[in-house]
Amino acid sequence: MMSHPNPAASAAPPALDTAATTTHGGQLSRSLGVGGNVLITLSGISPASSVFILGGAAFAGYGTGVFWGFILAGVISLLIALCYAELGSRHPLAGGDYTLVSRVLGPAPGAAVFFISLISLPLIIAIFALGVADYLGVAIAGLDPLWTAVIVIIMATITACFNIRTNAWVTGAFLFIEMAALVYLAFLGIIQIERPITDLFDPQALDAAGGLAPLGIAGLVLAVTQGIFAYNGYGGAIYFAEETKDARRTIAKALLWSALITVIAEIVPLTAILLGAESLEELFGADLPVESFLSAHAGDTVSTIILIAIALAIINAIIAIALQAGRLLFAAARDQALPAALARPLARISPRTKMPVAATITMGVIALIACFVPFDVLLNATGSTLAFSYGFIALAALVVRKQSGAAPGSYRMPVWPVPPVVALLAIATIFVIGILDPAQWLSLGIAGTIVAAGFLYYALYLRTHPGAIHLLEADAETDEVVA
């Protein structure tokens, strides 16, 4: 849905389309509690994958700056989570960022955010899938990354078509293994501390000679950026709002718990590694810093088991993101923000599983195609989209209270408007650092092009097809507990 914010539209809104609750004869199953939502959301974030992949890369680039960088990133992420919580409580409908932005800022920004998610979600699935072979390879030699990715995506897409409670159980089981691996990693660092935590207060990173040197402000900002990216995904709770019981009152809890658990689950083991590493120079200079720490402290056998657990965590994340991607496309189709010929099949719900099967399979096929795109292109195409998405969310949270219609029980963030203002300042800083770094120009340019394409889609299609924009606000029925 994309609603016009102009007076004329508010004076004479279109009739509430039955798709808001019936979805062309079907309805998502409102069978998740807060815990089930959190399990799926955390699975999409995959804290263990973030620690091993993004945390390891951060060690190599920013050294002990990871400590302050990820702490500051955690604060910023929690502020952004507050923005998501208030917006999601007001509009507890499937569609994620697209749903929230289109209903608060209007159809043009909504189209831009829709394009960001439409492109980035399947590409992220492809990126994750292409990395599975690296971790499964410790147990199964000779795996081809491309065809491993194809098989994983097919399996994940099929699983994502099962009913939502089954997916909650599946992702929850994988998540338990993933979190156990992180607890063990933190334990290894804590039981053999090599330095006091005060050594981390002065950020240092490897210099060209292989020694430690002070990390500048620019490097620390980049470490913060890496941390924000590592924590990303808590907003995914919104995708399951229509499947969460009493969503208007509970979706904020699911989202905030997901964000808080993610920050703790990542910063604790990363800090433990910094405290427990025998040599920071060797840790930061290793090709795979987290894996090298694990091997040195746990031995090859246990390391192999943990790396297989990370492979399962990545597969788990793919399932969860496939669930989110399907709901994004379903929400846009139901809102009729797509041409009618595409909207009809994509807005249907399976009467047996109560899942948007057609939309989920469509996004899975896009992810499969993306696997055949060069990996560097995938990274550049997704690298800067997060900052744009967060910018729109923070802006929406800044203006949302100027709008009427907040239902009783809707979540209101504390000390508003501080969280969205601070978030916007942090995002602006990230953009400035990116603009000053020529290595980021391609990524920023691609993300900017995607946003521009969304605005162009609104100008050329949505604006010229007024009937395509339906006012599908969350009415009382969307908060009913449906078995």
Short mmCIF file of C-alpha atoms in Angstrom, two decimals:
data_model
loop_
_atom_site.label_atom_id
_atom_site.label_comp_id
_atom_site.label_asym_id
_atom_site.label_seq_id
_atom_site.Cartn_x
_atom_site.Cartn_y
_atom_site.Cartn_z
CA MET A 1 0.00 0.00 0.00
CA MET A 2 1.07 3.50 -0.74
CA SER A 3 -1.22 6.27 0.48
CA HIS A 4 -1.17 9.89 -0.67
CA PRO A 5 -0.38 12.31 2.15
CA ASN A 6 -2.11 15.24 0.45
CA PRO A 7 -5.30 16.85 1.84
CA ALA A 8 -7.43 15.68 -1.03
CA ALA A 9 -6.54 12.08 -0.40
CA SER A 10 -7.17 12.37 3.32
CA ALA A 11 -10.50 14.06 2.73
CA ALA A 12 -11.77 11.34 0.44
CA PRO A 13 -9.76 8.17 0.96
CA PRO A 14 -10.44 5.20 -1.27
CA ALA A 15 -12.65 2.50 0.11
CA LEU A 16 -10.92 -0.04 2.29
CA ASP A 17 -10.13 -2.89 -0.04
CA THR A 18 -11.05 -6.36 1.22
CA ALA A 19 -7.51 -7.44 0.47
CA ALA A 20 -6.51 -5.78 3.74
CA THR A 21 -7.98 -8.72 5.59
CA THR A 22 -9.06 -11.35 3.11
CA THR A 23 -6.09 -11.20 0.75
CA HIS A 24 -7.96 -12.44 -2.31
CA GLY A 25 -9.67 -15.24 -0.40
CA GLY A 26 -6.80 -16.09 1.93
CA GLN A 27 -5.30 -14.82 5.14
CA LEU A 28 -1.93 -15.12 6.81
CA SER A 29 -2.05 -17.33 9.88
CA ARG A 30 -1.88 -15.26 13.05
CA SER A 31 -0.25 -18.02 15.06
CA LEU A 32 3.11 -16.60 16.21
CA GLY A 33 3.76 -15.37 19.70
CA VAL A 34 6.48 -12.85 20.49
CA GLY A 35 8.96 -15.71 20.99
CA GLY A 36 8.24 -17.24 17.59
CA ASN A 37 8.68 -13.89 15.88
CA VAL A 38 11.98 -13.34 17.70
CA LEU A 39 13.26 -16.80 16.70
CA ILE A 40 12.68 -16.15 12.99
CA THR A 41 13.97 -12.58 13.17
CA LEU A 42 17.18 -13.58 14.98
CA SER A 43 17.67 -16.37 12.45
CA GLY A 44 17.61 -13.80 9.65
CA ILE A 45 20.21 -11.69 11.46
CA SER A 46 22.40 -14.73 12.17
CA PRO A 47 24.62 -13.32 14.95
CA ALA A 48 27.14 -16.16 14.59
CA SER A 49 27.63 -15.50 10.88
CA SER A 50 28.09 -11.81 11.66
CA VAL A 51 30.73 -12.57 14.31
CA PHE A 52 32.73 -14.94 12.10
CA ILE A 53 32.44 -13.07 8.80
CA LEU A 54 31.85 -9.37 9.55
CA GLY A 55 33.55 -9.43 12.95
CA GLY A 56 36.58 -11.14 11.49
CA ALA A 57 36.81 -8.59 8.69
CA ALA A 58 36.49 -5.81 11.26
CA PHE A 59 39.38 -7.22 13.31
CA ALA A 60 41.58 -7.21 10.22
CA GLY A 61 40.71 -3.63 9.33
CA TYR A 62 40.09 -1.86 12.64
CA GLY A 63 41.81 -3.96 15.33
CA THR A 64 40.73 -3.14 18.87
CA GLY A 65 38.59 -0.38 17.36
CA VAL A 66 36.01 -3.14 16.99
CA PHE A 67 35.35 -2.85 20.74
CA TRP A 68 34.24 0.80 20.66
CA GLY A 69 32.98 0.57 17.10
CA PHE A 70 30.55 -2.25 17.83
CA ILE A 71 29.45 -0.69 21.13
CA LEU A 72 28.60 2.60 19.40
CA ALA A 73 26.97 0.66 16.57
CA GLY A 74 24.89 -1.16 19.17
CA VAL A 75 23.64 2.14 20.61
CA ILE A 76 22.75 3.43 17.15
CA SER A 77 21.07 0.14 16.25
CA LEU A 78 18.93 0.24 19.39
CA LEU A 79 17.88 3.81 18.56
CA ILE A 80 16.88 2.71 15.07
CA ALA A 81 15.07 -0.27 16.62
CA LEU A 82 12.99 2.20 18.68
CA CYS A 83 12.03 3.90 15.42
CA TYR A 84 10.99 0.57 13.89
CA ALA A 85 9.06 -0.34 17.05
CA GLU A 86 6.86 2.76 17.03
CA LEU A 87 6.25 2.62 13.28
CA GLY A 88 5.53 -1.11 13.34
CA SER A 89 3.12 -0.77 16.25
CA ARG A 90 1.17 1.84 14.32
CA HIS A 91 1.16 -0.20 11.11
CA PRO A 92 1.45 -3.91 12.04
CA LEU A 93 1.24 -5.20 8.47
CA ALA A 94 3.50 -7.40 6.35
CA GLY A 95 5.93 -5.60 4.07
CA GLY A 96 8.76 -4.46 6.33
CA ASP A 97 10.36 -1.09 5.60
CA TYR A 98 8.17 -0.63 2.54
CA THR A 99 5.00 -0.93 4.61
CA LEU A 100 6.14 1.59 7.21
CA VAL A 101 7.62 4.22 4.90
CA SER A 102 4.77 4.19 2.38
CA ARG A 103 2.16 4.68 5.10
CA VAL A 104 4.02 7.48 6.87
CA LEU A 105 6.00 9.34 4.21
CA GLY A 106 3.78 8.56 1.22
CA PRO A 107 3.87 6.52 -1.98
CA ALA A 108 6.98 8.01 -3.58
CA PRO A 109 9.42 7.24 -0.71
CA GLY A 110 7.53 3.97 -0.23
CA ALA A 111 8.29 2.99 -3.83
CA ALA A 112 11.97 3.84 -3.30
CA VAL A 113 12.17 1.64 -0.19
CA PHE A 114 10.26 -1.12 -1.96
CA PHE A 115 12.86 -1.15 -4.73
CA ILE A 116 15.68 -1.25 -2.16
CA SER A 117 14.18 -4.30 -0.45
CA LEU A 118 13.06 -5.96 -3.68
CA ILE A 119 16.64 -5.96 -4.94
CA SER A 120 18.66 -6.30 -1.74
CA LEU A 121 16.80 -9.21 -0.09
CA PRO A 122 17.31 -11.78 -2.90
CA LEU A 123 20.86 -10.54 -3.46
CA ILE A 124 21.66 -11.00 0.24
CA ILE A 125 20.27 -14.53 0.00
CA ALA A 126 22.61 -15.17 -2.93
CA ILE A 127 25.61 -13.73 -1.06
CA PHE A 128 24.92 -15.89 1.98
CA ALA A 129 24.34 -19.00 -0.12
CA LEU A 130 27.59 -18.55 -2.04
CA GLY A 131 29.46 -18.59 1.28
CA VAL A 132 27.97 -21.84 2.59
CA ALA A 133 30.51 -24.05 0.76
CA ASP A 134 33.40 -22.31 2.55
CA TYR A 135 32.14 -23.60 5.90
CA LEU A 136 30.68 -26.93 4.84
CA GLY A 137 33.97 -27.58 3.06
CA VAL A 138 35.64 -28.43 6.37
CA ALA A 139 33.50 -31.58 6.44
CA ILE A 140 32.72 -32.17 2.76
CA ALA A 141 35.69 -31.54 0.49
CA GLY A 142 35.37 -30.33 -3.07
CA LEU A 143 32.03 -28.49 -2.80
CA ASP A 144 31.38 -26.13 -5.68
CA PRO A 145 30.27 -22.74 -4.22
CA LEU A 146 27.84 -21.97 -7.07
CA TRP A 147 25.96 -25.26 -7.13
CA THR A 148 26.01 -25.51 -3.35
CA ALA A 149 24.35 -22.09 -3.30
CA VAL A 150 21.74 -23.20 -5.84
CA ILE A 151 20.84 -26.30 -3.82
CA VAL A 152 20.70 -24.33 -0.56
CA ILE A 153 18.41 -21.67 -2.03
CA ILE A 154 16.05 -24.26 -3.50
CA MET A 155 15.84 -26.07 -0.15
CA ALA A 156 15.42 -22.81 1.78
CA THR A 157 12.67 -21.56 -0.56
CA ILE A 158 10.75 -24.83 -0.22
CA THR A 159 11.07 -24.65 3.57
CA ALA A 160 9.88 -21.04 3.54
CA CYS A 161 6.64 -22.20 1.92
CA PHE A 162 5.75 -24.37 4.93
CA ASN A 163 3.41 -22.88 7.52
CA ILE A 164 4.85 -20.17 9.75
CA ARG A 165 4.86 -22.22 12.96
CA THR A 166 6.87 -24.96 11.24
CA ASN A 167 9.36 -22.34 10.09
CA ALA A 168 9.56 -20.94 13.62
CA TRP A 169 10.45 -24.41 14.95
CA VAL A 170 12.97 -25.09 12.16
CA THR A 171 14.73 -21.74 12.46
CA GLY A 172 14.57 -21.98 16.26
CA ALA A 173 16.40 -25.31 16.26
CA PHE A 174 19.14 -23.97 14.00
CA LEU A 175 19.32 -20.79 16.08
CA PHE A 176 19.94 -22.80 19.25
CA ILE A 177 22.99 -24.41 17.63
CA GLU A 178 24.21 -21.03 16.42
CA MET A 179 23.89 -19.35 19.82
CA ALA A 180 25.60 -22.30 21.51
CA ALA A 181 28.58 -21.77 19.18
CA LEU A 182 28.76 -18.11 20.21
CA VAL A 183 28.57 -18.98 23.92
CA TYR A 184 31.42 -21.44 23.45
CA LEU A 185 33.47 -18.85 21.55
CA ALA A 186 32.99 -16.33 24.36
CA PHE A 187 33.87 -18.99 26.92
CA LEU A 188 37.19 -19.69 25.19
CA GLY A 189 38.18 -16.05 25.46
CA ILE A 190 37.03 -15.50 29.02
CA ILE A 191 38.69 -18.55 30.60
CA GLN A 192 42.14 -17.47 29.41
CA ILE A 193 42.25 -13.68 29.51
CA GLU A 194 45.55 -12.30 28.24
CA ARG A 195 45.00 -8.56 28.85
CA PRO A 196 42.78 -6.23 30.89
CA ILE A 197 39.76 -4.67 29.24
CA THR A 198 41.37 -1.25 29.65
CA ASP A 199 43.76 -2.21 26.83
CA LEU A 200 40.78 -2.01 24.47
CA PHE A 201 39.90 1.57 25.41
CA ASP A 202 42.61 2.99 23.13
CA PRO A 203 41.73 1.73 19.59
CA GLN A 204 44.68 0.25 17.72
CA ALA A 205 44.98 -1.54 14.39
CA LEU A 206 47.73 -3.16 12.34
CA ASP A 207 50.04 -0.80 10.51
CA ALA A 208 51.94 -1.51 7.30
CA ALA A 209 54.84 -3.02 9.26
CA GLY A 210 52.60 -5.51 11.04
CA GLY A 211 52.66 -3.75 14.40
CA LEU A 212 49.90 -1.95 16.28
CA ALA A 213 49.26 1.74 15.70
CA PRO A 214 46.53 4.14 16.88
CA LEU A 215 43.30 3.94 14.87
CA GLY A 216 42.13 7.33 13.58
CA ILE A 217 38.63 8.77 13.83
CA ALA A 218 37.83 7.79 10.25
CA GLY A 219 38.77 4.18 10.98
CA LEU A 220 36.63 4.16 14.10
CA VAL A 221 33.64 5.51 12.13
CA LEU A 222 34.13 2.73 9.60
CA ALA A 223 34.20 0.20 12.46
CA VAL A 224 30.87 1.64 13.63
CA THR A 225 29.52 1.23 10.10
CA GLN A 226 30.64 -2.41 10.06
CA GLY A 227 28.92 -2.95 13.40
CA ILE A 228 25.64 -1.45 12.20
CA PHE A 229 25.74 -3.77 9.20
CA ALA A 230 26.54 -6.76 11.45
CA TYR A 231 23.53 -6.03 13.69
CA ASN A 232 21.14 -5.40 10.81
CA GLY A 233 17.96 -7.44 10.53
CA TYR A 234 15.94 -6.73 13.67
CA GLY A 235 13.50 -4.73 11.54
CA GLY A 236 12.62 -8.06 9.94
CA ALA A 237 10.16 -8.62 12.80
CA ILE A 238 7.76 -6.31 10.96
CA TYR A 239 7.50 -8.77 8.06
CA PHE A 240 5.73 -11.19 10.41
CA ALA A 241 3.41 -8.65 12.04
CA GLU A 242 0.30 -10.12 10.40
CA GLU A 243 1.25 -13.53 11.76
CA THR A 244 1.98 -12.32 15.29
CA LYS A 245 -0.80 -12.41 17.87
CA ASP A 246 -2.05 -9.03 19.11
CA ALA A 247 0.58 -7.45 16.88
CA ARG A 248 -0.21 -3.83 17.63
CA ARG A 249 0.81 -4.40 21.25
CA THR A 250 3.46 -7.09 20.82
CA ILE A 251 5.38 -6.34 17.62
CA ALA A 252 7.48 -3.67 19.38
CA LYS A 253 8.51 -6.24 22.00
CA ALA A 254 9.57 -8.73 19.32
CA LEU A 255 11.57 -6.11 17.50
CA LEU A 256 13.31 -4.61 20.54
CA TRP A 257 14.15 -8.03 22.01
CA SER A 258 15.61 -9.07 18.63
CA ALA A 259 17.81 -5.96 18.51
CA LEU A 260 19.00 -6.26 22.13
CA ILE A 261 19.79 -9.98 21.90
CA THR A 262 21.68 -9.41 18.65
CA VAL A 263 23.90 -6.68 20.10
CA ILE A 264 24.73 -8.75 23.18
CA ALA A 265 25.24 -11.97 21.20
CA GLU A 266 27.81 -10.28 18.95
CA ILE A 267 29.66 -7.83 21.18
CA VAL A 268 30.32 -10.35 24.01
CA PRO A 269 32.20 -12.98 21.95
CA LEU A 270 34.06 -10.33 19.94
CA THR A 271 35.22 -8.69 23.17
CA ALA A 272 36.15 -12.09 24.63
CA ILE A 273 38.30 -12.82 21.57
CA LEU A 274 40.13 -9.49 21.96
CA LEU A 275 40.79 -10.24 25.64
CA GLY A 276 41.76 -13.87 25.14
CA ALA A 277 43.93 -13.74 22.02
CA GLU A 278 47.58 -14.54 22.78
CA SER A 279 48.80 -11.98 20.24
CA LEU A 280 46.66 -9.16 18.85
CA GLU A 281 49.10 -8.74 15.97
CA GLU A 282 48.66 -12.37 14.95
CA LEU A 283 44.90 -12.18 15.42
CA PHE A 284 44.50 -9.07 13.25
CA GLY A 285 46.95 -10.34 10.65
CA ALA A 286 45.28 -13.73 10.15
CA ASP A 287 43.37 -14.40 6.95
CA LEU A 288 40.35 -15.47 9.03
CA PRO A 289 40.84 -13.94 12.50
CA VAL A 290 37.90 -15.53 14.34
CA GLU A 291 38.56 -18.97 12.85
CA SER A 292 42.26 -18.72 13.74
CA PHE A 293 41.40 -17.83 17.34
CA LEU A 294 39.00 -20.76 17.51
CA SER A 295 41.54 -23.21 16.11
CA ALA A 296 44.27 -22.02 18.50
CA HIS A 297 42.07 -22.36 21.58
CA ALA A 298 39.80 -25.30 20.76
CA GLY A 299 41.75 -27.57 18.41
CA ASP A 300 40.92 -28.82 14.95
CA THR A 301 38.09 -31.22 15.84
CA VAL A 302 36.03 -28.73 17.82
CA SER A 303 36.80 -26.02 15.24
CA THR A 304 35.39 -28.24 12.52
CA ILE A 305 32.19 -28.79 14.49
CA ILE A 306 31.79 -25.04 15.11
CA LEU A 307 32.39 -24.19 11.46
CA ILE A 308 29.70 -26.70 10.42
CA ALA A 309 27.41 -24.95 12.93
CA ILE A 310 28.18 -21.65 11.19
CA ALA A 311 27.23 -23.22 7.86
CA LEU A 312 23.91 -24.25 9.41
CA ALA A 313 23.51 -20.71 10.75
CA ILE A 314 23.95 -19.30 7.26
CA ILE A 315 21.39 -21.73 5.86
CA ASN A 316 19.06 -20.75 8.69
CA ALA A 317 19.49 -17.08 7.81
CA ILE A 318 18.65 -17.83 4.19
CA ILE A 319 15.38 -19.49 5.23
CA ALA A 320 14.44 -16.51 7.42
CA ILE A 321 15.31 -13.94 4.75
CA ALA A 322 13.36 -15.97 2.17
CA LEU A 323 10.34 -15.69 4.49
CA GLN A 324 10.82 -11.92 4.68
CA ALA A 325 11.32 -11.55 0.94
CA GLY A 326 8.11 -13.42 0.18
CA ARG A 327 6.13 -11.17 2.51
CA LEU A 328 7.60 -8.03 0.95
CA LEU A 329 6.43 -9.02 -2.52
CA PHE A 330 3.09 -10.27 -1.19
CA ALA A 331 2.45 -6.98 0.63
CA ALA A 332 3.23 -4.87 -2.44
CA ALA A 333 1.03 -7.09 -4.61
CA ARG A 334 -1.84 -6.94 -2.13
CA ASP A 335 -1.49 -3.16 -1.97
CA GLN A 336 -1.70 -3.25 -5.79
CA ALA A 337 1.50 -1.28 -6.00
CA LEU A 338 2.34 -3.69 -8.85
CA PRO A 339 0.58 -4.03 -12.21
CA ALA A 340 -2.62 -6.07 -11.85
CA ALA A 341 -1.35 -9.01 -13.92
CA LEU A 342 1.52 -9.47 -11.44
CA ALA A 343 -0.42 -8.51 -8.33
CA ARG A 344 -3.16 -11.12 -8.62
CA PRO A 345 -1.04 -14.29 -8.33
CA LEU A 346 1.55 -12.75 -5.98
CA ALA A 347 -1.10 -11.60 -3.49
CA ARG A 348 -2.61 -15.06 -3.08
CA ILE A 349 -2.24 -17.07 0.10
CA SER A 350 -2.08 -20.86 0.11
CA PRO A 351 -5.31 -22.12 1.73
CA ARG A 352 -3.40 -25.07 3.23
CA THR A 353 -0.29 -23.43 4.69
CA LYS A 354 -1.58 -19.83 4.94
CA MET A 355 1.66 -18.70 3.30
CA PRO A 356 2.34 -16.40 0.29
CA VAL A 357 3.75 -19.28 -1.74
CA ALA A 358 3.82 -17.61 -5.17
CA ALA A 359 5.57 -14.50 -3.83
CA THR A 360 8.08 -16.59 -1.86
CA ILE A 361 8.95 -18.77 -4.86
CA THR A 362 9.30 -15.70 -7.09
CA MET A 363 11.83 -14.13 -4.75
CA GLY A 364 13.63 -17.47 -4.49
CA VAL A 365 13.95 -17.60 -8.28
CA ILE A 366 15.41 -14.07 -8.30
CA ALA A 367 17.95 -15.18 -5.67
CA LEU A 368 18.85 -18.21 -7.79
CA ILE A 369 19.50 -16.00 -10.81
CA ALA A 370 21.61 -13.68 -8.64
CA CYS A 371 23.95 -16.57 -7.81
CA PHE A 372 25.25 -16.38 -11.37
CA VAL A 373 26.15 -12.68 -10.99
CA PRO A 374 29.81 -11.95 -10.10
CA PHE A 375 30.24 -11.85 -6.34
CA ASP A 376 31.81 -8.38 -6.32
CA VAL A 377 28.78 -7.02 -8.15
CA LEU A 378 26.46 -8.52 -5.51
CA LEU A 379 28.47 -6.92 -2.71
CA ASN A 380 28.49 -3.51 -4.38
CA ALA A 381 24.77 -3.72 -5.13
CA THR A 382 23.89 -4.29 -1.46
CA GLY A 383 26.70 -2.46 0.33
CA SER A 384 25.07 0.96 0.79
CA THR A 385 21.36 0.16 0.58
CA LEU A 386 21.12 -0.29 4.36
CA ALA A 387 22.03 3.35 5.04
CA PHE A 388 19.30 4.54 2.66
CA SER A 389 16.70 2.24 4.28
CA TYR A 390 17.62 3.34 7.80
CA GLY A 391 17.49 6.96 6.69
CA PHE A 392 13.91 6.59 5.46
CA ILE A 393 12.91 4.73 8.66
CA ALA A 394 14.42 7.38 10.94
CA LEU A 395 12.75 10.16 8.93
CA ALA A 396 9.40 8.37 9.13
CA ALA A 397 9.80 7.99 12.91
CA LEU A 398 10.55 11.71 13.16
CA VAL A 399 7.31 12.75 11.46
CA VAL A 400 4.94 9.92 12.44
CA ARG A 401 3.55 11.67 15.52
CA LYS A 402 2.35 14.53 13.36
CA GLN A 403 -0.17 12.10 11.91
CA SER A 404 -3.39 11.13 13.60
CA GLY A 405 -4.74 7.62 13.90
CA ALA A 406 -2.52 5.96 16.50
CA ALA A 407 -4.64 3.19 18.03
CA PRO A 408 -4.84 2.61 21.79
CA GLY A 409 -2.00 0.36 22.91
CA SER A 410 0.39 1.44 20.16
CA TYR A 411 4.02 1.63 21.27
CA ARG A 412 5.56 5.08 21.77
CA MET A 413 9.33 5.29 22.00
CA PRO A 414 10.84 7.07 25.02
CA VAL A 415 12.43 10.54 24.73
CA TRP A 416 11.09 11.10 21.21
CA PRO A 417 12.39 12.71 18.98
CA VAL A 418 15.92 11.97 20.25
CA PRO A 419 16.23 8.43 18.77
CA PRO A 420 15.33 9.36 15.15
CA VAL A 421 17.36 12.60 15.29
CA VAL A 422 20.49 10.84 16.57
CA ALA A 423 19.95 8.02 14.06
CA LEU A 424 19.69 10.52 11.21
CA LEU A 425 22.90 12.24 12.33
CA ALA A 426 24.71 8.89 12.47
CA ILE A 427 23.43 7.92 9.02
CA ALA A 428 24.48 11.32 7.63
CA THR A 429 27.98 10.76 9.04
CA ILE A 430 28.14 7.37 7.36
CA PHE A 431 27.17 8.96 4.04
CA VAL A 432 29.83 11.66 4.42
CA ILE A 433 32.53 9.08 5.20
CA GLY A 434 31.37 7.05 2.20
CA ILE A 435 31.49 10.04 -0.13
CA LEU A 436 35.01 10.87 1.04
CA ASP A 437 36.17 7.29 0.38
CA PRO A 438 36.53 6.57 -3.36
CA ALA A 439 36.26 2.83 -2.62
CA GLN A 440 32.63 3.41 -1.56
CA TRP A 441 31.56 5.42 -4.59
CA LEU A 442 30.42 2.48 -6.69
CA SER A 443 28.34 1.03 -3.87
CA LEU A 444 26.80 4.42 -3.05
CA GLY A 445 26.13 5.02 -6.74
CA ILE A 446 24.31 1.70 -7.16
CA ALA A 447 22.24 2.28 -4.02
CA GLY A 448 21.39 5.81 -5.17
CA THR A 449 20.36 4.47 -8.58
CA ILE A 450 18.03 1.92 -6.94
CA VAL A 451 16.40 4.69 -4.88
CA ALA A 452 16.06 6.87 -7.97
CA ALA A 453 14.47 3.96 -9.85
CA GLY A 454 11.87 3.67 -7.09
CA PHE A 455 10.96 7.35 -7.35
CA LEU A 456 10.85 6.99 -11.14
CA TYR A 457 8.49 4.00 -10.81
CA TYR A 458 6.19 6.14 -8.72
CA ALA A 459 6.32 9.03 -11.18
CA LEU A 460 5.78 6.94 -14.31
CA TYR A 461 3.39 4.27 -13.02
CA LEU A 462 1.89 4.71 -9.56
CA ARG A 463 1.16 8.40 -9.92
CA THR A 464 -0.48 7.89 -13.31
CA HIS A 465 -2.52 4.91 -12.07
CA PRO A 466 -4.39 6.26 -9.03
CA GLY A 467 -6.38 3.03 -8.74
CA ALA A 468 -3.12 1.17 -8.11
CA ILE A 469 -2.63 2.90 -4.75
CA HIS A 470 -4.97 1.52 -2.12
CA LEU A 471 -5.39 2.83 1.38
CA LEU A 472 -5.02 -0.45 3.27
CA GLU A 473 -4.52 0.89 6.76
CA ALA A 474 -4.36 -1.57 9.64
CA ASP A 475 -7.89 -1.72 10.98
CA ALA A 476 -9.12 -3.58 14.03
CA GLU A 477 -9.32 -6.88 12.17
CA THR A 478 -5.57 -6.97 11.54
CA ASP A 479 -5.01 -7.27 15.28
CA GLU A 480 -7.41 -10.12 15.85
CA VAL A 481 -5.93 -13.38 17.09
CA VAL A 482 -6.65 -15.81 14.30
CA ALA A 483 -5.99 -19.48 14.94
#
